Amino acid sequence: MKDFLELAKARYSVRKFDGSKPIEDEKMALILEAAKVAPSACNAQAVKLYIISSKEGMEKANKLTPCVFGANTLLMFCYDADKEWRSKTEENFHSGDEDASILATHVMFEAFELGLGTCYVNMFSRKAASELFDLPSNIVPVLVMPIGYEEEGSKPAPLHTMYSNWDNVVEKK
């Protein structure tokens, strides 16, 4: 196993998948275990993870977003608006989007560790996702993630290793 920093530097968004290779059940079980242990605000565990891999499901996925990239499996990260943590001190401050993103990050790194590629995608309509996949009204889609084996020749986007202008840490005393 790589140390975390090596893993974080090596992982990249895959935009070309080999749709002929299915994900093994054992690998998917490990990915779901990584999702299960992801933290959530006040441990509310309001996140819902949908696995889309049927022919019909993937046809819907390809209607939803152009960013399936040939994968044969798509994960849809959602949250239950009735269960998400809500601040008692600040109106409209809640955790659903953040909790789903934390879960997605766990999944991305576990998938990479297992030799699979992923891509975090939010280029889709939440309303369309809810309609296409017949989600209950309290379930809010946050992101979708194609997952699977990379197509031969897949490589990181040119900006993947551009950190020279990273000055996002501000120290306040």
PDB file of N, CA and C in Angstrom, residues 87-164:
ATOM      1  N   SER A  87     -27.581  23.014  10.928  1.00  0.00           N
ATOM      2  CA  SER A  87     -27.089  23.875  11.995  1.00  0.00           C
ATOM      3  C   SER A  87     -28.252  24.473  12.789  1.00  0.00           C
ATOM      4  N   LYS A  88     -28.068  24.503  14.091  1.00  0.00           N
ATOM      5  CA  LYS A  88     -29.067  25.141  14.953  1.00  0.00           C
ATOM      6  C   LYS A  88     -28.804  26.638  15.089  1.00  0.00           C
ATOM      7  N   THR A  89     -27.622  27.063  14.656  1.00  0.00           N
ATOM      8  CA  THR A  89     -27.251  28.466  14.838  1.00  0.00           C
ATOM      9  C   THR A  89     -27.199  29.275  13.548  1.00  0.00           C
ATOM     10  N   GLU A  90     -27.231  28.600  12.400  1.00  0.00           N
ATOM     11  CA  GLU A  90     -27.170  29.328  11.136  1.00  0.00           C
ATOM     12  C   GLU A  90     -28.152  28.725  10.139  1.00  0.00           C
ATOM     13  N   GLU A  91     -29.110  29.531   9.733  1.00  0.00           N
ATOM     14  CA  GLU A  91     -30.140  29.085   8.798  1.00  0.00           C
ATOM     15  C   GLU A  91     -29.523  28.687   7.457  1.00  0.00           C
ATOM     16  N   ASN A  92     -30.057  27.669   6.854  1.00  0.00           N
ATOM     17  CA  ASN A  92     -29.622  27.166   5.547  1.00  0.00           C
ATOM     18  C   ASN A  92     -28.197  26.620   5.525  1.00  0.00           C
ATOM     19  N   PHE A  93     -27.652  26.292   6.681  1.00  0.00           N
ATOM     20  CA  PHE A  93     -26.333  25.650   6.728  1.00  0.00           C
ATOM     21  C   PHE A  93     -26.562  24.194   7.082  1.00  0.00           C
ATOM     22  N   HIS A  94     -26.264  23.325   6.119  1.00  0.00           N
ATOM     23  CA  HIS A  94     -26.498  21.895   6.316  1.00  0.00           C
ATOM     24  C   HIS A  94     -25.391  21.106   5.643  1.00  0.00           C
ATOM     25  N   SER A  95     -25.376  19.811   5.842  1.00  0.00           N
ATOM     26  CA  SER A  95     -24.197  19.006   5.508  1.00  0.00           C
ATOM     27  C   SER A  95     -24.321  18.062   4.327  1.00  0.00           C
ATOM     28  N   GLY A  96     -25.440  17.986   3.675  1.00  0.00           N
ATOM     29  CA  GLY A  96     -25.647  16.965   2.646  1.00  0.00           C
ATOM     30  C   GLY A  96     -24.607  16.936   1.541  1.00  0.00           C
ATOM     31  N   ASP A  97     -24.354  18.094   0.917  1.00  0.00           N
ATOM     32  CA  ASP A  97     -23.375  18.149  -0.173  1.00  0.00           C
ATOM     33  C   ASP A  97     -21.984  17.761   0.321  1.00  0.00           C
ATOM     34  N   GLU A  98     -21.606  18.274   1.490  1.00  0.00           N
ATOM     35  CA  GLU A  98     -20.277  17.974   2.033  1.00  0.00           C
ATOM     36  C   GLU A  98     -20.132  16.502   2.381  1.00  0.00           C
ATOM     37  N   ASP A  99     -21.139  15.938   3.017  1.00  0.00           N
ATOM     38  CA  ASP A  99     -21.075  14.525   3.389  1.00  0.00           C
ATOM     39  C   ASP A  99     -20.948  13.637   2.152  1.00  0.00           C
ATOM     40  N   ALA A 100     -21.699  13.969   1.092  1.00  0.00           N
ATOM     41  CA  ALA A 100     -21.608  13.188  -0.143  1.00  0.00           C
ATOM     42  C   ALA A 100     -20.216  13.308  -0.759  1.00  0.00           C
ATOM     43  N   SER A 101     -19.628  14.498  -0.689  1.00  0.00           N
ATOM     44  CA  SER A 101     -18.287  14.710  -1.239  1.00  0.00           C
ATOM     45  C   SER A 101     -17.228  13.953  -0.448  1.00  0.00           C
ATOM     46  N   ILE A 102     -17.380  13.909   0.867  1.00  0.00           N
ATOM     47  CA  ILE A 102     -16.442  13.138   1.697  1.00  0.00           C
ATOM     48  C   ILE A 102     -16.526  11.654   1.322  1.00  0.00           C
ATOM     49  N   LEU A 103     -17.738  11.145   1.200  1.00  0.00           N
ATOM     50  CA  LEU A 103     -17.931   9.748   0.821  1.00  0.00           C
ATOM     51  C   LEU A 103     -17.300   9.475  -0.543  1.00  0.00           C
ATOM     52  N   ALA A 104     -17.502  10.391  -1.480  1.00  0.00           N
ATOM     53  CA  ALA A 104     -16.951  10.227  -2.826  1.00  0.00           C
ATOM     54  C   ALA A 104     -15.423  10.186  -2.790  1.00  0.00           C
ATOM     55  N   THR A 105     -14.828  10.995  -1.944  1.00  0.00           N
ATOM     56  CA  THR A 105     -13.368  11.009  -1.833  1.00  0.00           C
ATOM     57  C   THR A 105     -12.855   9.668  -1.317  1.00  0.00           C
ATOM     58  N   HIS A 106     -13.520   9.116  -0.316  1.00  0.00           N
ATOM     59  CA  HIS A 106     -13.135   7.785   0.176  1.00  0.00           C
ATOM     60  C   HIS A 106     -13.200   6.765  -0.956  1.00  0.00           C
ATOM     61  N   VAL A 107     -14.276   6.819  -1.721  1.00  0.00           N
ATOM     62  CA  VAL A 107     -14.473   5.874  -2.822  1.00  0.00           C
ATOM     63  C   VAL A 107     -13.380   6.049  -3.881  1.00  0.00           C
ATOM     64  N   MET A 108     -13.069   7.301  -4.238  1.00  0.00           N
ATOM     65  CA  MET A 108     -12.049   7.549  -5.263  1.00  0.00           C
ATOM     66  C   MET A 108     -10.701   6.956  -4.876  1.00  0.00           C
ATOM     67  N   PHE A 109     -10.299   7.168  -3.623  1.00  0.00           N
ATOM     68  CA  PHE A 109      -8.984   6.674  -3.220  1.00  0.00           C
ATOM     69  C   PHE A 109      -8.956   5.155  -3.066  1.00  0.00           C
ATOM     70  N   GLU A 110     -10.019   4.568  -2.561  1.00  0.00           N
ATOM     71  CA  GLU A 110     -10.049   3.102  -2.460  1.00  0.00           C
ATOM     72  C   GLU A 110     -10.054   2.483  -3.857  1.00  0.00           C
ATOM     73  N   ALA A 111     -10.827   3.051  -4.768  1.00  0.00           N
ATOM     74  CA  ALA A 111     -10.866   2.532  -6.138  1.00  0.00           C
ATOM     75  C   ALA A 111      -9.468   2.592  -6.767  1.00  0.00           C
ATOM     76  N   PHE A 112      -8.790   3.710  -6.588  1.00  0.00           N
ATOM     77  CA  PHE A 112      -7.445   3.854  -7.154  1.00  0.00           C
ATOM     78  C   PHE A 112      -6.499   2.818  -6.561  1.00  0.00           C
ATOM     79  N   GLU A 113      -6.581   2.632  -5.270  1.00  0.00           N
ATOM     80  CA  GLU A 113      -5.734   1.633  -4.587  1.00  0.00           C
ATOM     81  C   GLU A 113      -5.970   0.233  -5.175  1.00  0.00           C
ATOM     82  N   LEU A 114      -7.189  -0.005  -5.652  1.00  0.00           N
ATOM     83  CA  LEU A 114      -7.551  -1.311  -6.213  1.00  0.00           C
ATOM     84  C   LEU A 114      -7.306  -1.407  -7.716  1.00  0.00           C
ATOM     85  N   GLY A 115      -6.726  -0.357  -8.313  1.00  0.00           N
ATOM     86  CA  GLY A 115      -6.424  -0.391  -9.743  1.00  0.00           C
ATOM     87  C   GLY A 115      -7.552   0.079 -10.633  1.00  0.00           C
ATOM     88  N   LEU A 116      -8.511   0.780 -10.054  1.00  0.00           N
ATOM     89  CA  LEU A 116      -9.648   1.294 -10.822  1.00  0.00           C
ATOM     90  C   LEU A 116      -9.560   2.810 -10.940  1.00  0.00           C
ATOM     91  N   GLY A 117     -10.163   3.331 -11.983  1.00  0.00           N
ATOM     92  CA  GLY A 117     -10.206   4.765 -12.186  1.00  0.00           C
ATOM     93  C   GLY A 117     -11.579   5.316 -11.863  1.00  0.00           C
ATOM     94  N   THR A 118     -11.613   6.615 -11.571  1.00  0.00           N
ATOM     95  CA  THR A 118     -12.853   7.315 -11.273  1.00  0.00           C
ATOM     96  C   THR A 118     -12.757   8.734 -11.815  1.00  0.00           C
ATOM     97  N   CYS A 119     -13.891   9.410 -11.853  1.00  0.00           N
ATOM     98  CA  CYS A 119     -13.928  10.831 -12.183  1.00  0.00           C
ATOM     99  C   CYS A 119     -15.108  11.452 -11.437  1.00  0.00           C
ATOM    100  N   TYR A 120     -14.831  12.471 -10.646  1.00  0.00           N
ATOM    101  CA  TYR A 120     -15.850  13.211  -9.903  1.00  0.00           C
ATOM    102  C   TYR A 120     -16.563  14.117 -10.903  1.00  0.00           C
ATOM    103  N   VAL A 121     -17.873  13.921 -11.074  1.00  0.00           N
ATOM    104  CA  VAL A 121     -18.626  14.666 -12.090  1.00  0.00           C
ATOM    105  C   VAL A 121     -19.817  15.358 -11.443  1.00  0.00           C
ATOM    106  N   ASN A 122     -19.902  16.666 -11.654  1.00  0.00           N
ATOM    107  CA  ASN A 122     -21.111  17.376 -11.238  1.00  0.00           C
ATOM    108  C   ASN A 122     -21.729  18.124 -12.410  1.00  0.00           C
ATOM    109  N   MET A 123     -21.390  17.701 -13.620  1.00  0.00           N
ATOM    110  CA  MET A 123     -21.950  18.289 -14.837  1.00  0.00           C
ATOM    111  C   MET A 123     -23.213  17.518 -15.231  1.00  0.00           C
ATOM    112  N   PHE A 124     -24.278  17.798 -14.481  1.00  0.00           N
ATOM    113  CA  PHE A 124     -25.568  17.192 -14.759  1.00  0.00           C
ATOM    114  C   PHE A 124     -26.638  17.984 -14.004  1.00  0.00           C
ATOM    115  N   SER A 125     -27.861  17.781 -14.375  1.00  0.00           N
ATOM    116  CA  SER A 125     -28.984  18.426 -13.712  1.00  0.00           C
ATOM    117  C   SER A 125     -29.481  17.533 -12.579  1.00  0.00           C
ATOM    118  N   ARG A 126     -29.545  18.098 -11.379  1.00  0.00           N
ATOM    119  CA  ARG A 126     -30.087  17.335 -10.241  1.00  0.00           C
ATOM    120  C   ARG A 126     -31.526  16.921 -10.512  1.00  0.00           C
ATOM    121  N   LYS A 127     -32.274  17.833 -11.090  1.00  0.00           N
ATOM    122  CA  LYS A 127     -33.689  17.544 -11.400  1.00  0.00           C
ATOM    123  C   LYS A 127     -33.784  16.374 -12.397  1.00  0.00           C
ATOM    124  N   ALA A 128     -32.963  16.418 -13.427  1.00  0.00           N
ATOM    125  CA  ALA A 128     -32.979  15.338 -14.425  1.00  0.00           C
ATOM    126  C   ALA A 128     -32.576  14.006 -13.798  1.00  0.00           C
ATOM    127  N   ALA A 129     -31.573  14.021 -12.925  1.00  0.00           N
ATOM    128  CA  ALA A 129     -31.146  12.781 -12.257  1.00  0.00           C
ATOM    129  C   ALA A 129     -32.292  12.212 -11.424  1.00  0.00           C
ATOM    130  N   SER A 130     -32.971  13.074 -10.700  1.00  0.00           N
ATOM    131  CA  SER A 130     -34.095  12.631  -9.874  1.00  0.00           C
ATOM    132  C   SER A 130     -35.196  12.010 -10.726  1.00  0.00           C
ATOM    133  N   GLU A 131     -35.462  12.629 -11.861  1.00  0.00           N
ATOM    134  CA  GLU A 131     -36.515  12.127 -12.746  1.00  0.00           C
ATOM    135  C   GLU A 131     -36.097  10.843 -13.451  1.00  0.00           C
ATOM    136  N   LEU A 132     -34.897  10.826 -14.038  1.00  0.00           N
ATOM    137  CA  LEU A 132     -34.434   9.645 -14.779  1.00  0.00           C
ATOM    138  C   LEU A 132     -34.355   8.406 -13.905  1.00  0.00           C
ATOM    139  N   PHE A 133     -33.907   8.592 -12.652  1.00  0.00           N
ATOM    140  CA  PHE A 133     -33.704   7.447 -11.767  1.00  0.00           C
ATOM    141  C   PHE A 133     -34.813   7.314 -10.727  1.00  0.00           C
ATOM    142  N   ASP A 134     -35.893   8.068 -10.919  1.00  0.00           N
ATOM    143  CA  ASP A 134     -37.089   7.967 -10.081  1.00  0.00           C
ATOM    144  C   ASP A 134     -36.738   8.016  -8.586  1.00  0.00           C
ATOM    145  N   LEU A 135     -35.976   9.043  -8.200  1.00  0.00           N
ATOM    146  CA  LEU A 135     -35.568   9.177  -6.808  1.00  0.00           C
ATOM    147  C   LEU A 135     -36.701   9.772  -5.974  1.00  0.00           C
ATOM    148  N   PRO A 136     -36.828   9.356  -4.736  1.00  0.00           N
ATOM    149  CA  PRO A 136     -37.815   9.976  -3.850  1.00  0.00           C
ATOM    150  C   PRO A 136     -37.508  11.466  -3.689  1.00  0.00           C
ATOM    151  N   SER A 137     -38.507  12.268  -3.370  1.00  0.00           N
ATOM    152  CA  SER A 137     -38.342  13.725  -3.320  1.00  0.00           C
ATOM    153  C   SER A 137     -37.345  14.181  -2.254  1.00  0.00           C
ATOM    154  N   ASN A 138     -37.106  13.387  -1.227  1.00  0.00           N
ATOM    155  CA  ASN A 138     -36.162  13.772  -0.176  1.00  0.00           C
ATOM    156  C   ASN A 138     -34.719  13.397  -0.506  1.00  0.00           C
ATOM    157  N   ILE A 139     -34.489  12.673  -1.585  1.00  0.00           N
ATOM    158  CA  ILE A 139     -33.138  12.263  -1.984  1.00  0.00           C
ATOM    159  C   ILE A 139     -32.589  13.268  -2.999  1.00  0.00           C
ATOM    160  N   VAL A 140     -31.445  13.871  -2.649  1.00  0.00           N
ATOM    161  CA  VAL A 140     -30.850  14.937  -3.458  1.00  0.00           C
ATOM    162  C   VAL A 140     -29.547  14.437  -4.089  1.00  0.00           C
ATOM    163  N   PRO A 141     -29.485  14.365  -5.418  1.00  0.00           N
ATOM    164  CA  PRO A 141     -28.241  13.967  -6.084  1.00  0.00           C
ATOM    165  C   PRO A 141     -27.192  15.078  -5.957  1.00  0.00           C
ATOM    166  N   VAL A 142     -25.942  14.689  -5.707  1.00  0.00           N
ATOM    167  CA  VAL A 142     -24.854  15.660  -5.556  1.00  0.00           C
ATOM    168  C   VAL A 142     -23.829  15.504  -6.676  1.00  0.00           C
ATOM    169  N   LEU A 143     -23.414  14.274  -6.934  1.00  0.00           N
ATOM    170  CA  LEU A 143     -22.418  14.037  -7.966  1.00  0.00           C
ATOM    171  C   LEU A 143     -22.580  12.625  -8.490  1.00  0.00           C
ATOM    172  N   VAL A 144     -22.046  12.413  -9.681  1.00  0.00           N
ATOM    173  CA  VAL A 144     -21.965  11.069 -10.240  1.00  0.00           C
ATOM    174  C   VAL A 144     -20.496  10.773 -10.486  1.00  0.00           C
ATOM    175  N   MET A 145     -20.176   9.493 -10.510  1.00  0.00           N
ATOM    176  CA  MET A 145     -18.779   9.090 -10.656  1.00  0.00           C
ATOM    177  C   MET A 145     -18.686   7.834 -11.528  1.00  0.00           C
ATOM    178  N   PRO A 146     -18.243   7.996 -12.789  1.00  0.00           N
ATOM    179  CA  PRO A 146     -17.932   6.796 -13.550  1.00  0.00           C
ATOM    180  C   PRO A 146     -16.764   6.089 -12.864  1.00  0.00           C
ATOM    181  N   ILE A 147     -16.812   4.772 -12.862  1.00  0.00           N
ATOM    182  CA  ILE A 147     -15.785   3.984 -12.185  1.00  0.00           C
ATOM    183  C   ILE A 147     -15.528   2.725 -12.995  1.00  0.00           C
ATOM    184  N   GLY A 148     -14.276   2.335 -13.074  1.00  0.00           N
ATOM    185  CA  GLY A 148     -13.936   1.115 -13.793  1.00  0.00           C
ATOM    186  C   GLY A 148     -12.473   1.096 -14.176  1.00  0.00           C
ATOM    187  N   TYR A 149     -12.155   0.205 -15.095  1.00  0.00           N
ATOM    188  CA  TYR A 149     -10.780   0.074 -15.566  1.00  0.00           C
ATOM    189  C   TYR A 149     -10.523   1.116 -16.650  1.00  0.00           C
ATOM    190  N   GLU A 150      -9.359   1.727 -16.573  1.00  0.00           N
ATOM    191  CA  GLU A 150      -8.966   2.718 -17.565  1.00  0.00           C
ATOM    192  C   GLU A 150      -8.759   2.062 -18.920  1.00  0.00           C
ATOM    193  N   GLU A 151      -9.091   2.787 -19.962  1.00  0.00           N
ATOM    194  CA  GLU A 151      -8.755   2.348 -21.305  1.00  0.00           C
ATOM    195  C   GLU A 151      -7.247   2.507 -21.479  1.00  0.00           C
ATOM    196  N   GLU A 152      -6.637   1.589 -22.199  1.00  0.00           N
ATOM    197  CA  GLU A 152      -5.197   1.691 -22.436  1.00  0.00           C
ATOM    198  C   GLU A 152      -4.890   3.049 -23.055  1.00  0.00           C
ATOM    199  N   GLY A 153      -3.852   3.693 -22.556  1.00  0.00           N
ATOM    200  CA  GLY A 153      -3.470   5.003 -23.063  1.00  0.00           C
ATOM    201  C   GLY A 153      -4.105   6.163 -22.306  1.00  0.00           C
ATOM    202  N   SER A 154      -4.959   5.849 -21.343  1.00  0.00           N
ATOM    203  CA  SER A 154      -5.556   6.912 -20.530  1.00  0.00           C
ATOM    204  C   SER A 154      -4.460   7.596 -19.728  1.00  0.00           C
ATOM    205  N   LYS A 155      -4.580   8.892 -19.563  1.00  0.00           N
ATOM    206  CA  LYS A 155      -3.561   9.630 -18.810  1.00  0.00           C
ATOM    207  C   LYS A 155      -4.190  10.849 -18.153  1.00  0.00           C
ATOM    208  N   PRO A 156      -3.513  11.413 -17.179  1.00  0.00           N
ATOM    209  CA  PRO A 156      -4.050  12.593 -16.493  1.00  0.00           C
ATOM    210  C   PRO A 156      -4.199  13.784 -17.440  1.00  0.00           C
ATOM    211  N   ALA A 157      -5.116  14.674 -17.114  1.00  0.00           N
ATOM    212  CA  ALA A 157      -5.270  15.918 -17.862  1.00  0.00           C
ATOM    213  C   ALA A 157      -3.989  16.742 -17.704  1.00  0.00           C
ATOM    214  N   PRO A 158      -3.674  17.597 -18.659  1.00  0.00           N
ATOM    215  CA  PRO A 158      -2.430  18.373 -18.600  1.00  0.00           C
ATOM    216  C   PRO A 158      -2.254  19.195 -17.317  1.00  0.00           C
ATOM    217  N   LEU A 159      -3.316  19.660 -16.717  1.00  0.00           N
ATOM    218  CA  LEU A 159      -3.198  20.491 -15.514  1.00  0.00           C
ATOM    219  C   LEU A 159      -3.107  19.681 -14.220  1.00  0.00           C
ATOM    220  N   HIS A 160      -3.097  18.350 -14.329  1.00  0.00           N
ATOM    221  CA  HIS A 160      -3.136  17.489 -13.141  1.00  0.00           C
ATOM    222  C   HIS A 160      -2.036  17.801 -12.124  1.00  0.00           C
ATOM    223  N   THR A 161      -0.868  18.095 -12.571  1.00  0.00           N
ATOM    224  CA  THR A 161       0.250  18.313 -11.640  1.00  0.00           C
ATOM    225  C   THR A 161       0.645  19.785 -11.522  1.00  0.00           C
ATOM    226  N   MET A 162      -0.230  20.684 -11.874  1.00  0.00           N
ATOM    227  CA  MET A 162       0.070  22.119 -11.787  1.00  0.00           C
ATOM    228  C   MET A 162      -0.276  22.632 -10.397  1.00  0.00           C
ATOM    229  N   TYR A 163       0.735  22.781  -9.564  1.00  0.00           N
ATOM    230  CA  TYR A 163       0.532  23.273  -8.202  1.00  0.00           C
ATOM    231  C   TYR A 163       1.292  24.562  -7.945  1.00  0.00           C
ATOM    232  N   SER A 164       1.998  25.102  -8.925  1.00  0.00           N
ATOM    233  CA  SER A 164       2.904  26.220  -8.699  1.00  0.00           C
ATOM    234  C   SER A 164       2.203  27.469  -8.180  1.00  0.00           C
TER     235      SER A 164
END
